[in-house]
XYZ file of C-alpha atoms in Angstrom:
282
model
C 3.591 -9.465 3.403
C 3.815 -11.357 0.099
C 6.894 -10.662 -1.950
C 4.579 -10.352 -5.202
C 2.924 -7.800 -3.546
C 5.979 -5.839 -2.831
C 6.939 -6.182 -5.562
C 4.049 -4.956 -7.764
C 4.111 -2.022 -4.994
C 7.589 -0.567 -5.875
C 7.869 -1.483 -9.659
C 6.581 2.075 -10.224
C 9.760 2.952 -8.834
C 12.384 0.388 -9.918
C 15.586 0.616 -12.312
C 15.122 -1.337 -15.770
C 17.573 -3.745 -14.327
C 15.179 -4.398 -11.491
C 12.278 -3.986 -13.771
C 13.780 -7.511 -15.643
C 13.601 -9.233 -12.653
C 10.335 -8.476 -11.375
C 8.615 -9.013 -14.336
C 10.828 -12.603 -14.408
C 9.826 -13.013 -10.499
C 6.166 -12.373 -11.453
C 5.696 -14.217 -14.312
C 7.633 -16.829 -13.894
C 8.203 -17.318 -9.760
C 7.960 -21.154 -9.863
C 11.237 -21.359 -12.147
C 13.441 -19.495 -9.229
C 12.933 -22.301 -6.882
C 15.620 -24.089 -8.712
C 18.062 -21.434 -9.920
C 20.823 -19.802 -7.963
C 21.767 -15.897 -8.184
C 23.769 -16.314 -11.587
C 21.027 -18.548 -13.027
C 18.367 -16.306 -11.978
C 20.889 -13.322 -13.142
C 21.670 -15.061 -16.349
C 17.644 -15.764 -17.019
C 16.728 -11.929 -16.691
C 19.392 -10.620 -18.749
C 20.902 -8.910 -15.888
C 23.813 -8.605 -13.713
C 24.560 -10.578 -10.785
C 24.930 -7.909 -8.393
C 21.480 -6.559 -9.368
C 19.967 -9.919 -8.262
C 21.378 -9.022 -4.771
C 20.415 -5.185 -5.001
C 17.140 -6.351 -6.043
C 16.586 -8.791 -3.418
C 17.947 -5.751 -0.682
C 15.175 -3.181 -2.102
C 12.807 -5.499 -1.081
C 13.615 -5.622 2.455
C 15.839 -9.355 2.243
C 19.284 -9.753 3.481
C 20.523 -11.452 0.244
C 19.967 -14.080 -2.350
C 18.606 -16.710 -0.314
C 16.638 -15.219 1.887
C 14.896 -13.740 -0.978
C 13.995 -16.767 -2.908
C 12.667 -18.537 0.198
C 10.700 -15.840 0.366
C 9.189 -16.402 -3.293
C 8.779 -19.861 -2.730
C 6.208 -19.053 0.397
C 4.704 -16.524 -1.955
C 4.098 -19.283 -4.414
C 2.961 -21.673 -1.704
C 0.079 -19.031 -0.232
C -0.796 -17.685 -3.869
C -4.476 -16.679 -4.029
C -6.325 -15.723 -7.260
C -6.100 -11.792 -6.216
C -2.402 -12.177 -6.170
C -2.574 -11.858 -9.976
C -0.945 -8.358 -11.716
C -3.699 -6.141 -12.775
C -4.504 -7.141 -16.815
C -8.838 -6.046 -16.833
C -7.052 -2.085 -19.195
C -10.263 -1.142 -20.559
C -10.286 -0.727 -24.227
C -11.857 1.598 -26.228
C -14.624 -0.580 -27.763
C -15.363 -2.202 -24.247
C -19.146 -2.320 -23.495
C -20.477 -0.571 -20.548
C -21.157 -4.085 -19.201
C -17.522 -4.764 -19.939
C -16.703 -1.392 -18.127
C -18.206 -2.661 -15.531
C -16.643 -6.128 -15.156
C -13.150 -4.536 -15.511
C -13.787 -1.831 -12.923
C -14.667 -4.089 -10.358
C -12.254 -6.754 -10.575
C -9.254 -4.042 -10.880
C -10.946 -2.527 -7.120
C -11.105 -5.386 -5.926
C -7.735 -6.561 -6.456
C -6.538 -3.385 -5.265
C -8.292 -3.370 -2.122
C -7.134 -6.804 -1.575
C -3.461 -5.619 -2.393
C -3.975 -2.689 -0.297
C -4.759 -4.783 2.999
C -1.586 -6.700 2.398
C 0.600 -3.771 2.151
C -0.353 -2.289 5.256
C -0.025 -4.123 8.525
C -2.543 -3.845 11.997
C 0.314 -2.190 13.681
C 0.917 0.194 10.747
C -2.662 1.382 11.033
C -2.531 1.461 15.069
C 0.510 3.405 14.527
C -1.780 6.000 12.287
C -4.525 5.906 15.270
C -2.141 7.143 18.272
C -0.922 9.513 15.492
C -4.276 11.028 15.306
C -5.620 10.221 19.096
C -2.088 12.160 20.124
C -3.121 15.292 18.365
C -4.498 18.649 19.253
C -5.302 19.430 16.045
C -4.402 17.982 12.601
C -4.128 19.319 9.081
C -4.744 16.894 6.003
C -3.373 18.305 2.663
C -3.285 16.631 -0.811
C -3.342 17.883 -4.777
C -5.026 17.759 -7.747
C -7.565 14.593 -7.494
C -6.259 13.341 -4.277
C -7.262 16.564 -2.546
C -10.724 15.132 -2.848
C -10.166 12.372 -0.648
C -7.912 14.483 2.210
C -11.539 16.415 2.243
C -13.439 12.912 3.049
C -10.567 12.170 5.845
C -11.039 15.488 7.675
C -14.758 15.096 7.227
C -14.639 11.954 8.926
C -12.256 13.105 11.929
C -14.643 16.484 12.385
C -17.290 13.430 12.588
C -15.279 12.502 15.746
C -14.756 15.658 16.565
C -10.863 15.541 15.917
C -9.913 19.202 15.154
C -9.256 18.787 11.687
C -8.718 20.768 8.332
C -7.628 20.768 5.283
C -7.037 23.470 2.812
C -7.352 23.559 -1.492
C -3.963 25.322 -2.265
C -0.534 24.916 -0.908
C -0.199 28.831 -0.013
C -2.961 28.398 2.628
C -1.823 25.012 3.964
C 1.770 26.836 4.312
C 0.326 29.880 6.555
C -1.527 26.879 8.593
C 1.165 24.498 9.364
C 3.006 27.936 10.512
C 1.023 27.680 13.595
C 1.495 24.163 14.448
C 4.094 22.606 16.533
C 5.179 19.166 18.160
C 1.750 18.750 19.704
C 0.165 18.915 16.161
C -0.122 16.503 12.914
C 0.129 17.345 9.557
C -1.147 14.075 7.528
C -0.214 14.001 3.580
C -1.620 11.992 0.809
C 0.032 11.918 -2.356
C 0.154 8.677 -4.313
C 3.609 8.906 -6.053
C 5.413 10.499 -2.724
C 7.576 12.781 -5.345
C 5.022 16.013 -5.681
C 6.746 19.001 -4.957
C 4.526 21.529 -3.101
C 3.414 18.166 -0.704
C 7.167 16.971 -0.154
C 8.020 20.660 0.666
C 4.698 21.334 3.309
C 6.513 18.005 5.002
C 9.634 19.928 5.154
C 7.700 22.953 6.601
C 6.019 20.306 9.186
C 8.654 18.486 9.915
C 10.683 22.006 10.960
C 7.953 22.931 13.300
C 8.362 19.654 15.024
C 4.601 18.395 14.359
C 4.053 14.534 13.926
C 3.905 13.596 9.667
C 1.642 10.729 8.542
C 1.749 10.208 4.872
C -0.753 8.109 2.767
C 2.104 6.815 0.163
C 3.000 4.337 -2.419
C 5.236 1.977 -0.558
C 8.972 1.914 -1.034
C 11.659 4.989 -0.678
C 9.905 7.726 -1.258
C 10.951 11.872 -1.015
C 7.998 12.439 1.269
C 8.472 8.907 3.075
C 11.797 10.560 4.378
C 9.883 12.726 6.434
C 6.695 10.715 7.754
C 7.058 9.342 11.308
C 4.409 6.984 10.067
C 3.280 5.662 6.447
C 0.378 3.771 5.018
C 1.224 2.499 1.718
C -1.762 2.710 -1.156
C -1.115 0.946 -4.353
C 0.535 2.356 -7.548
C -0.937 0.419 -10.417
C -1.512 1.123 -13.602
C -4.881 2.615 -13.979
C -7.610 1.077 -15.937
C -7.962 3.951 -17.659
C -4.815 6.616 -17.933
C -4.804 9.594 -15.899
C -8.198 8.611 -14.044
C -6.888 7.960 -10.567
C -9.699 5.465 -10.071
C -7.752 2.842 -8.245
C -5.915 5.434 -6.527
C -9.076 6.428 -4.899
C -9.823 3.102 -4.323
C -6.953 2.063 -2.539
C -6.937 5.746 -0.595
C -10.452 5.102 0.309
C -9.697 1.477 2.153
C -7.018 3.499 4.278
C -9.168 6.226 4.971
C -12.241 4.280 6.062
C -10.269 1.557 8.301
C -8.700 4.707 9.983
C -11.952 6.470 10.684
C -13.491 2.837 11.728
C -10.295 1.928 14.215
C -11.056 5.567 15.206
C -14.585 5.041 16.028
C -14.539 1.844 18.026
C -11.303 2.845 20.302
C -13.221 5.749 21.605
C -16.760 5.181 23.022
C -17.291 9.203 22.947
C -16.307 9.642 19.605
C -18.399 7.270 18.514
C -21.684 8.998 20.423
C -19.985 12.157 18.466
C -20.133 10.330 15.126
C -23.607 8.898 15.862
C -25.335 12.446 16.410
C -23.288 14.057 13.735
C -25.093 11.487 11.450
C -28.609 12.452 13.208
C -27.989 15.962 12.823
C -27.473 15.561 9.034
C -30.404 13.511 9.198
C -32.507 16.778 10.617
C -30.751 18.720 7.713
C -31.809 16.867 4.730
C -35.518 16.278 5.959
C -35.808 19.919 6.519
């Protein structure tokens, strides 16, 4: 995984020291192939012991390993590597709208795919394939995507469901146990009410899978498995439209991988589509 792309991932979550040096890393990568830790340090307007904290968070051993790392980021750069800039403004056109809505999905789908690797996804598949039944929960404008994911396992015919308030996905996960998985979506990994169902999961022994923003996380603590969506800054505030985006690439490679590693699912899938069919020509 690129280290631009890790870091873009976590800066939601990092310190103002760390904050320094990933905007420095980001902006100005090419300059760190030349500078040691105190340079680097010294460039940022940081410590030198945050350089090495920083390079840690992001999964390195120290220093060095670290900017090696950068330089290969450098070397395999690609235009959709580039930080998010299309904010819409307020006198945009709806052609200009347009334009900025697609390249900021794009480049989040593209960031997406690098954040989560084939065996993080196959991981997600034996999650689901293991499970008698499984429970997908989420909040506020999330919760409309945890309804497309159990739609698309009932298309499978996974025994899936997913409830609208926390109160009622509380009473359900008190009748699941090891044999059962309780998947979670929540963008930021911090909301309270889906951090605490975990805990209530995670008691009754049943499998987590959490649909997260990569890094540490609360509800990361308690996920046997992750898949990481990107936390960007939205185009527009508070309108969860790359969110979606990048929850809707997880969700439809899932139900894909699901599909083709299962020849009767798919035939389930297949006439679940035909029987809609029937419905709406009624």
């Amino acid at each position: 995984m690129s280290t631009f792309v890790k870091i873009k991932a976590l800066k939601p979550s990092l310190s103002q020291s760390e904050a320094k040096l990933a905007d420095f890393t980001l902006k100005s990568g090419a300059k760190i192939r030349g500078l040691s830790s105190i340079e680097l340090a010294k460039s940022a307007g940081v410590s030198q012991s945050s350089v090495v904290k920083f390079a840690q968070k992001l999964g390195y051993k120290g220093f060095p390993a670290f900017k090696l790392a950068v330089v290969d980021a450098l070397n395999e750069q690609t235009q959709e590597d580039t930080p998010l800039s299309n904010e819409i403004e307020q006198n945009d056109s709806i052609a200009h709208i347009s334009e900025k809505l697609i390249a900021n999905q794009q480049a989040t789908l593209v960031a997406t795919s690098k954040l989560n690797t084939p065996e993080l996804f196959e991981q997600a598949v034996q999650a689901i394939k293991g499970a008698k039944k499984v429970m997908v929960c989420a909040i506020g404008s999330t919760h409309t995507m945890a309804q497309d994911l159990t739609l698309k396992l009932q298309k499978l015919g996974v025994c899936a469901v997913t409830h609208v308030d926390e109160l009622s996905a509380s009473s359900y996960i008190a009748t699941m146990g090891k044999d059962d998985l309780f998947i979670c979506l929540s963008n930021s990994g911090t909301v309270k009410s889906i951090v605490k169902l975990a805990q209530q999961a995670k008691a009754n022994e049943c499998q987590i899978l959490a649909l997260t923003r990569y890094g540490h996380s609360e509800l990361a603590t308690y996920a046997d498995s992750c898949l990481y969506c990107i936390q960007e800054a939205e185009a527009v505030k508070h309108s969860a439209v790359l969110t979606r985006a990048s929850l809707g690439y997880l969700i439809d490679v899932l139900f894909i991988s699901l599909a083709q590693s299962n020849l009767h699912w798919q035939r389930r899938a297949d006439r679940s589509n035909e029987y809609m069919s029937d419905m709406l020509n009624i």
